[in-house]
Short mmCIF file of C-alpha atoms in Angstrom, two decimals:
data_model
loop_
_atom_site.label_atom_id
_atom_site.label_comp_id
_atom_site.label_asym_id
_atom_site.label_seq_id
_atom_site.Cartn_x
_atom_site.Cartn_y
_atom_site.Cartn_z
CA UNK Q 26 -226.41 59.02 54.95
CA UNK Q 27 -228.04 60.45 51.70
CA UNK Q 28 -230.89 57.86 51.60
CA UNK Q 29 -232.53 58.97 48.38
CA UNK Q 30 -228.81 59.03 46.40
CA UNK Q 31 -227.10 55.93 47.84
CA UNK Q 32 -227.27 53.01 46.05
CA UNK Q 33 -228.53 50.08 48.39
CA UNK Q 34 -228.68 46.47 48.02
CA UNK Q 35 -230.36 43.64 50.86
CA UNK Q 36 -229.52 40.39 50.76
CA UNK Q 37 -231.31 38.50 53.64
CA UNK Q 38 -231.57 40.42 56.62
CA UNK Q 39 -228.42 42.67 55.58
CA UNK Q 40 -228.03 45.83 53.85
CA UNK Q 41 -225.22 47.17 51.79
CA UNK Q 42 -224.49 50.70 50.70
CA UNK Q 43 -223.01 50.11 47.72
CA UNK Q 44 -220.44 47.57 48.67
CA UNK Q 45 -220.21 48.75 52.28
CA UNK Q 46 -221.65 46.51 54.66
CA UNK Q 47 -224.13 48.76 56.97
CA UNK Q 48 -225.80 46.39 59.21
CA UNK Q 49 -227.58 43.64 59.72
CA UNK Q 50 -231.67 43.63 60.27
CA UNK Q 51 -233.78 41.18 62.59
CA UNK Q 52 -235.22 39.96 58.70
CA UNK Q 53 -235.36 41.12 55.27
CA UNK Q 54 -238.49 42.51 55.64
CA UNK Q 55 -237.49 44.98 58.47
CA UNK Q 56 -234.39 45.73 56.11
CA UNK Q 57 -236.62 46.60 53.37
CA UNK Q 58 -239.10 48.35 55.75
CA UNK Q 59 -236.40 50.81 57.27
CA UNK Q 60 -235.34 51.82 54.23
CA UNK Q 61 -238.77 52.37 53.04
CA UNK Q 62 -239.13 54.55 56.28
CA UNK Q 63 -235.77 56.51 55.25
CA UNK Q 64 -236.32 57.49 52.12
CA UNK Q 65 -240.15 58.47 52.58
CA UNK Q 66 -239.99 59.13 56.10
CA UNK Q 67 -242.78 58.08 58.60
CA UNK Q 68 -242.04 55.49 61.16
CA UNK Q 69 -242.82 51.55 61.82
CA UNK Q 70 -244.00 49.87 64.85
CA UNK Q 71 -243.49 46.64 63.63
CA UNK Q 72 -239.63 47.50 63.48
CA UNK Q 73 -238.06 46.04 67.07
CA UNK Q 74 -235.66 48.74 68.84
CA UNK Q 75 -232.52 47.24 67.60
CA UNK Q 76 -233.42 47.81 63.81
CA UNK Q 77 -234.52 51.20 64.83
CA UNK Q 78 -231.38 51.58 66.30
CA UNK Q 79 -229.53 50.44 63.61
CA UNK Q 80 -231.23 52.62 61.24
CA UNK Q 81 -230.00 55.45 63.43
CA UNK Q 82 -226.37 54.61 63.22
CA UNK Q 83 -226.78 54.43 59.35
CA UNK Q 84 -227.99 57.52 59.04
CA UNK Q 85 -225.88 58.76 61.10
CA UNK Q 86 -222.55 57.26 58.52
CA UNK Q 87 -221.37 59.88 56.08
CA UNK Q 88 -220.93 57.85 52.62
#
């Protein structure tokens, strides 16, 4: 996933690349915090292992 190029939208607890759902987040602000941590890299403790994981798999997609 090109974080700094994709075009990303939250709604809630979910984020969208473009109009491609990518996951869903334990709240908006851990959406909003991961992709903080993406595109500036750094990490967040507040962020529970399933959002880390799920930041993971999104980075891992190839948009």
């Amino acid at each position: 996933m090109n974080w700094h190029t994709t075009d990303f939208t939250i709604i809630g607890p979910t984020m969208y690349a473009g109009d491609r759902w990518c996951g869903t987040f334990s709240s908006h602000t851990a959406a909003l915090a991961g992709l903080r941590i993406m595109r500036n890299g750094g990490t967040d403790d507040s962020l529970c292992e399933s959002d880390t994981d799920l930041l993971a798999a999104i980075d891992m997609d190839e948009v």
